Amino acid sequence: MIPHVLNFILFIPLIGAAIVLLARRNNDAVRWTGLLFSLVTFIVSLALYFGYDPENPAMQFVEKVSWIPSLNVSYHIGIDGISMLLVVLTTFLTPIVLLSSWKSIQKQVAAYVALMLVLETAMIGVFVSLDTFLFYVFWELILIPMYFIIGIWGGKDRIYATVKFFIFTMVGSLLMLIAIIWLGYYASTLPGGEFTTDITRLFDIAPTIPLHLQSWMFGAFALSFLIKVPAFPLHTWLPDAHVQAPTGGSVILAGVLLKMGTYGLIRFNIQFFPQASLEYASLLSILGVVGIIYGALVSMVQKDVKKLVAYSSVSHMGFILLGLFGVTVQGMQGGIIQMINHGLSTGALFLIVGMIYDRRHTRMIEEFGGLARQIPVFATFFMIVTLSSIGLPGLNGFVGEFLILIGSFQSEVLGSIWYVVFASTGVVFAAVYMLWMYQRVVFGESRNPENAKLVDLSAREIGLLLPIILFIVWIGVYPSTFLSKSEPTVQRVVEKIEQVQRGEALTKTVSQP
Amino acid sequence: MNQLLTDTLHTAPMMGTILLSLIVIMINALKKNSLPWEYWVSLLGIAANILLAIWTFPLRGTAFADTVMTGGFASLTAIIFLVASGLTIILSRDYIEKIGVNYGEFYHLVLMAAVGMMALASGTDLVVTFIGLELMSVCLYVLAGFSRRVLKANEAALKYFLLGAFATGFFLYGIALIYGATGSTNILAIAQNMPAYKADPLFLTGAGLLFVGFAFKIGAVPFHMWVPDVYEGSPTMVSAFMSTGAKAAAFAALLLVFTASFDFMAASMNTVFAILAVASMLVGNIVAIAQKNVKRMLAYSSIAHAGYMLIGITAGGDVSLSGVLFYLIAYVFTNLGAFGIISMVENAEQQGTDLEHFKGLYYRRPLIAVMMAVFMFSLIGIPPLAGFFGKYYIFVAAIENGYTWLTIIGVLTSMVSVYYYLRVVVLMFFETAEQGEGPHIAIDGTVALLISTFGVVLVGLFPSVILDWMGRLF
């Protein structure tokens, strides 16, 4: 094994960003450097997948260095089964995004690539932080590169979209900051306690908070994460940000940034506040179900393909929310694999929309038609990704949605089949809006003579879609490759909540491997 | 004689700065074409004095018959004022030339004001505190009207002077009442017998009036009326110096008198502090949204930041003392940098500081725009910049002392602030550039800005470097 591998994964992109800025005069050099660094990060991050031991209940690949001793803050990172998958998803998507922007980003190339690499570091940082202070630093750091990516390279209404994105996220995270400080303070009031932001210690401390206070903390964290997910009714920033962002920005936004919300719900809300989680599980599940149906219905009436995909995200993320708060192993596992799925499928959909936009400079459904004859390779890729997004058995989407539905069906916490009944309609709606859109864009007669001039996908474009397709099929056929890694972690999380439900003493967190 | 020598040595940074300012004014009087000389002598002298301040840091105690503090707190605050005046002088060289008031007295006045700040922040006798306050203020009155042909600057100077004189009256009256109640003006002596005065109405009234004097200098609502007009009308680098050095000095004195010495009394005045904190945060942040002039916007933002620091004062205790000091350090770098950039964008007629003049700055002067963005993000409080850590530290202090509600208001108002700080960034980066050359940027000014930027980033990333000092202040 490589020693300190997690440090390397976290900081290689940052070093890449610095080098990119030094070489900013030469656009090609910048693109290649960016791609090289993100690929190296991906390859190194595979060590996490192969080196991770699911049976070991402690955090792994841990690095801990004291950072601000007077406030007991340390640079403390490490991964468990859940964050490992998300880190690899991040490192997997970043080179694809950089490759996808090869031609479409022509102004301020160095700034774009550097911001993407900084963003990668921040995203990985969010998933690996084991200190709430460090987590908050990365969580907020995400905002800056994304803000510039949308604001500089975005569409016509980019300023409105990016400011809205920024303010929405800030609103949530500032309240989370108070909760983070309050948790540290609470730890200091316990006998022999001290102010702490160490997540592994808070795993044991936070659940002892009395329920009425726990609810406040739960609410402060949940608000921040639900905005990020985004759950209905806090989702309004998402369509604006997605539609205005450049393709690469949308892919990262959908692929990774939204997962930070659901990851936070598991890591903080569920693991810190099991009692409050039980209390509010049905509320959050209802938000999930409403999101599923609302997102689907709104997608159905969209005229712009990108906006349709954006709203479909609201629907898909609703499934994840439902899966997590059923508090069953299946549901949560489904939620986690669905995070990966959504990253892959929706990421790929945004890439495809970007490809057609680069050619035609429009994304309106009514402008297209008959693309199957004109650009068959494009149509084929589009088909696979569409089916994956719908949840066709044999492709990835099915695995996640199926597990989630089973999980909520069995859930004692929810204790009602209506969640499943309503959520299932979402699956049907998804088939309707996706297939209908696909049909209008790809089949039938061409509605605009411009379409006749379209050129099929280039080798670069095929090259960046193929790896995604590979995993779409892989997860669909053999999900255990991934599920087996996260299962023991999920079991422990669920076990903890069940202990609370039964009123037993909690198992202590194993802090060192 | 021996005692005098020791005392002088222990207060070396202050004595050194007095000497320096006198040398500078002598150069101005005796030498032709003296400006470059004054500039470089000031900078070298400031560097030397910073070294002196570091050297005196371990010499904690009092000097001159217990009237001033030495070492620790006094040294640290002296470094803050010296850095602020150093950066102000570097950024002003090109600026005062541009606006046509290229007179050597400028450097002298900045240095003399710095002496006043040091006296203010280290005086343990209220009389010394008062002398410091006046020395600083008088220099700043003159500096505010330094471009004497500009109507707005005259207005600013007059307003500042009149309201400042009024505040001085409050301050003096407060000292008089405290003397009446305690028979002493020495805060250390008063602090020792504190329980005796705890409920003395005369003493409490005196302390209240003293606080009004401070509140005026820090620009807390409702004593903030002068801030926007004065900051807007004064030469930009003078506003920068006022909003950083002068504010830091007033806060340091406030900490020394109310948090470190009259500790018990802070408890009974907490409600007052809290109300002022809330009012400042609300008024500052909300009114800032409506501003079209960036200087005026930063003026309201500085009112809001006074509110955040008042949260720390309200909370009381050691953590909040170091929290407020940390915040001040962060604020000095951030605001000097931001005002420095405004002074570069400004034109020779002292206009052109409206928001629209920042349009597309990134495409004309990328480095300057990126640094401005760093300052704006730091003012918002985005980690890992210094402004964030300052807020975090103050919030920790407040929550530990049971002021969670105050932090919630602080957080809610800083959400409001996101909007107007971001607007500057939006204009610089997302709007297309106007035709024409970018503003003229001097090399030494850029260096000063880079120092500020690195200050903001490094202090934010490695706060321990400064926090380590905080444990050894008294």
XYZ file of N, CA, C and O in Angstrom, chain A residues 232-290:
236
model
N -37.509 18.753 -2.097
C -38.651 19.644 -2.179
C -38.929 20.167 -0.762
O -38.846 19.402 0.177
N -39.227 21.397 -0.486
C -39.390 22.563 -1.368
C -38.146 23.465 -1.421
O -38.269 24.643 -1.642
N -36.960 22.918 -1.180
C -35.758 23.750 -1.135
C -34.954 23.605 -2.429
O -33.780 23.926 -2.469
N -35.621 23.107 -3.470
C -34.880 22.701 -4.664
C -34.750 23.802 -5.699
O -34.129 23.595 -6.730
N -35.335 24.983 -5.449
C -35.519 25.907 -6.579
C -34.214 26.424 -7.176
O -34.193 26.875 -8.301
N -33.116 26.348 -6.408
C -31.862 26.804 -6.986
C -31.349 25.845 -8.047
O -30.610 26.232 -8.944
N -31.755 24.579 -7.927
C -31.132 23.545 -8.752
C -31.396 23.696 -10.247
O -30.443 23.690 -11.033
N -32.662 23.850 -10.679
C -32.870 23.985 -12.120
C -32.127 25.183 -12.697
O -31.522 25.075 -13.766
N -32.128 26.296 -11.963
C -31.409 27.477 -12.462
C -29.928 27.189 -12.609
O -29.326 27.458 -13.648
N -29.349 26.640 -11.547
C -27.911 26.391 -11.575
C -27.557 25.399 -12.674
O -26.625 25.602 -13.447
N -28.342 24.324 -12.777
C -28.042 23.307 -13.784
C -28.135 23.842 -15.193
O -27.292 23.579 -16.035
N -29.204 24.568 -15.451
C -29.428 25.017 -16.824
C -28.371 26.042 -17.220
O -27.869 26.033 -18.333
N -27.988 26.904 -16.285
C -27.036 27.961 -16.630
C -25.588 27.486 -16.622
O -24.748 28.052 -17.293
N -25.303 26.440 -15.852
C -23.913 25.995 -15.736
C -23.415 25.445 -17.063
O -24.190 24.934 -17.867
N -22.099 25.558 -17.306
C -21.543 24.864 -18.470
C -21.639 23.364 -18.230
O -21.826 22.927 -17.088
N -21.501 22.575 -19.297
C -21.716 21.129 -19.173
C -20.921 20.530 -18.023
O -21.456 19.802 -17.194
N -19.632 20.859 -17.971
C -18.795 20.287 -16.920
C -19.326 20.616 -15.543
O -19.362 19.771 -14.649
N -19.762 21.859 -15.373
C -20.312 22.279 -14.091
C -21.552 21.481 -13.747
O -21.716 21.026 -12.609
N -22.434 21.264 -14.730
C -23.658 20.498 -14.458
C -23.316 19.083 -14.051
O -23.936 18.515 -13.154
N -22.332 18.483 -14.741
C -22.000 17.093 -14.439
C -21.503 16.982 -13.004
O -21.921 16.098 -12.250
N -20.619 17.895 -12.620
C -20.090 17.853 -11.253
C -21.196 18.144 -10.246
O -21.320 17.505 -9.204
N -22.029 19.113 -10.591
C -23.127 19.496 -9.700
C -24.031 18.288 -9.450
O -24.319 17.937 -8.309
N -24.461 17.650 -10.532
C -25.367 16.513 -10.381
C -24.621 15.308 -9.854
O -25.111 14.574 -8.997
N -23.406 15.109 -10.371
C -22.697 13.879 -10.065
C -22.208 13.819 -8.632
O -22.315 12.787 -7.985
N -21.667 14.918 -8.139
C -21.033 14.856 -6.830
C -21.667 15.810 -5.807
O -21.952 15.420 -4.687
N -21.908 17.060 -6.217
C -22.333 18.045 -5.229
C -23.640 17.654 -4.534
O -23.790 17.827 -3.330
N -24.583 17.115 -5.306
C -25.846 16.740 -4.676
C -25.629 15.606 -3.680
O -26.306 15.522 -2.657
N -24.647 14.743 -3.968
C -24.386 13.604 -3.075
C -23.848 14.060 -1.735
O -23.968 13.358 -0.739
N -23.242 15.245 -1.730
C -22.754 15.759 -0.460
C -23.897 15.929 0.514
O -23.742 15.725 1.720
N -25.062 16.302 -0.011
C -26.231 16.461 0.845
C -26.655 15.135 1.459
O -26.816 15.020 2.681
N -26.800 14.117 0.624
C -27.256 12.834 1.156
C -26.177 12.199 2.019
O -26.464 11.561 3.033
N -24.917 12.400 1.628
C -23.821 11.893 2.468
C -23.885 12.536 3.847
O -23.763 11.855 4.875
N -24.100 13.846 3.871
C -24.179 14.555 5.141
C -25.323 14.037 5.993
O -25.204 13.914 7.212
N -26.444 13.708 5.338
C -27.578 13.182 6.102
C -27.198 11.876 6.801
O -27.547 11.659 7.959
N -26.455 11.014 6.102
C -26.045 9.763 6.753
C -25.028 10.049 7.845
O -25.164 9.621 8.984
N -23.981 10.774 7.477
C -22.845 10.948 8.371
C -23.240 11.733 9.619
O -22.842 11.378 10.718
N -24.001 12.790 9.456
C -24.304 13.640 10.605
C -25.694 13.355 11.165
O -25.826 12.959 12.313
N -26.718 13.552 10.352
C -28.058 13.432 10.914
C -28.327 12.052 11.486
O -28.768 11.908 12.615
N -28.052 11.023 10.688
C -28.407 9.682 11.145
C -27.414 9.187 12.189
O -27.791 8.637 13.222
N -26.111 9.408 11.951
C -25.138 8.845 12.878
C -24.997 9.654 14.163
O -24.719 9.097 15.202
N -25.183 10.956 14.077
C -25.066 11.780 15.291
C -26.344 11.733 16.122
O -26.299 11.714 17.329
N -27.472 11.783 15.444
C -28.733 11.972 16.179
C -29.729 10.848 15.890
O -30.776 11.090 15.287
N -29.421 9.640 16.317
C -30.322 8.529 15.983
C -31.741 8.743 16.505
O -32.709 8.423 15.819
N -31.826 9.321 17.703
C -33.159 9.490 18.275
C -33.998 10.470 17.457
O -35.147 10.202 17.123
N -33.384 11.596 17.130
C -34.101 12.571 16.322
C -34.379 12.015 14.935
O -35.419 12.301 14.338
N -33.479 11.166 14.433
C -33.710 10.574 13.113
C -34.982 9.746 13.122
O -35.787 9.815 12.186
N -35.139 8.959 14.190
C -36.357 8.164 14.273
C -37.579 9.071 14.320
O -38.590 8.829 13.673
N -37.434 10.146 15.081
C -38.537 11.082 15.267
C -38.970 11.691 13.922
O -40.146 11.862 13.656
N -37.976 12.040 13.120
C -38.304 12.783 11.896
C -38.180 11.943 10.638
O -38.241 12.471 9.529
N -38.008 10.626 10.795
C -37.830 9.777 9.616
C -39.005 9.895 8.662
O -38.830 10.034 7.448
N -40.218 9.880 9.216
C -41.356 9.900 8.297
C -41.467 11.250 7.600
O -41.769 11.318 6.411
N -41.139 12.329 8.330
C -41.206 13.655 7.696
C -40.249 13.716 6.505
O -40.623 14.124 5.398
N -39.013 13.253 6.719
C -38.037 13.330 5.636
C -38.398 12.376 4.507
O -38.185 12.687 3.338
N -38.975 11.215 4.866
C -39.391 10.295 3.814
C -40.512 10.903 2.992
O -40.559 10.736 1.762
N -41.422 11.608 3.661
C -42.506 12.254 2.913
C -41.917 13.295 1.956
O -42.289 13.363 0.787
N -40.938 14.071 2.468
C -40.278 15.031 1.574
C -39.678 14.308 0.370
O -39.748 14.786 -0.763
N -39.098 13.123 0.650
C -38.529 12.331 -0.436
C -39.585 11.950 -1.453
O -39.413 12.148 -2.663
N -40.710 11.435 -0.965
C -41.756 10.972 -1.880
C -42.338 12.151 -2.661
O -42.546 12.059 -3.880
N -42.573 13.256 -1.965
C -43.094 14.436 -2.669
C -42.117 14.848 -3.758
O -42.497 15.154 -4.886
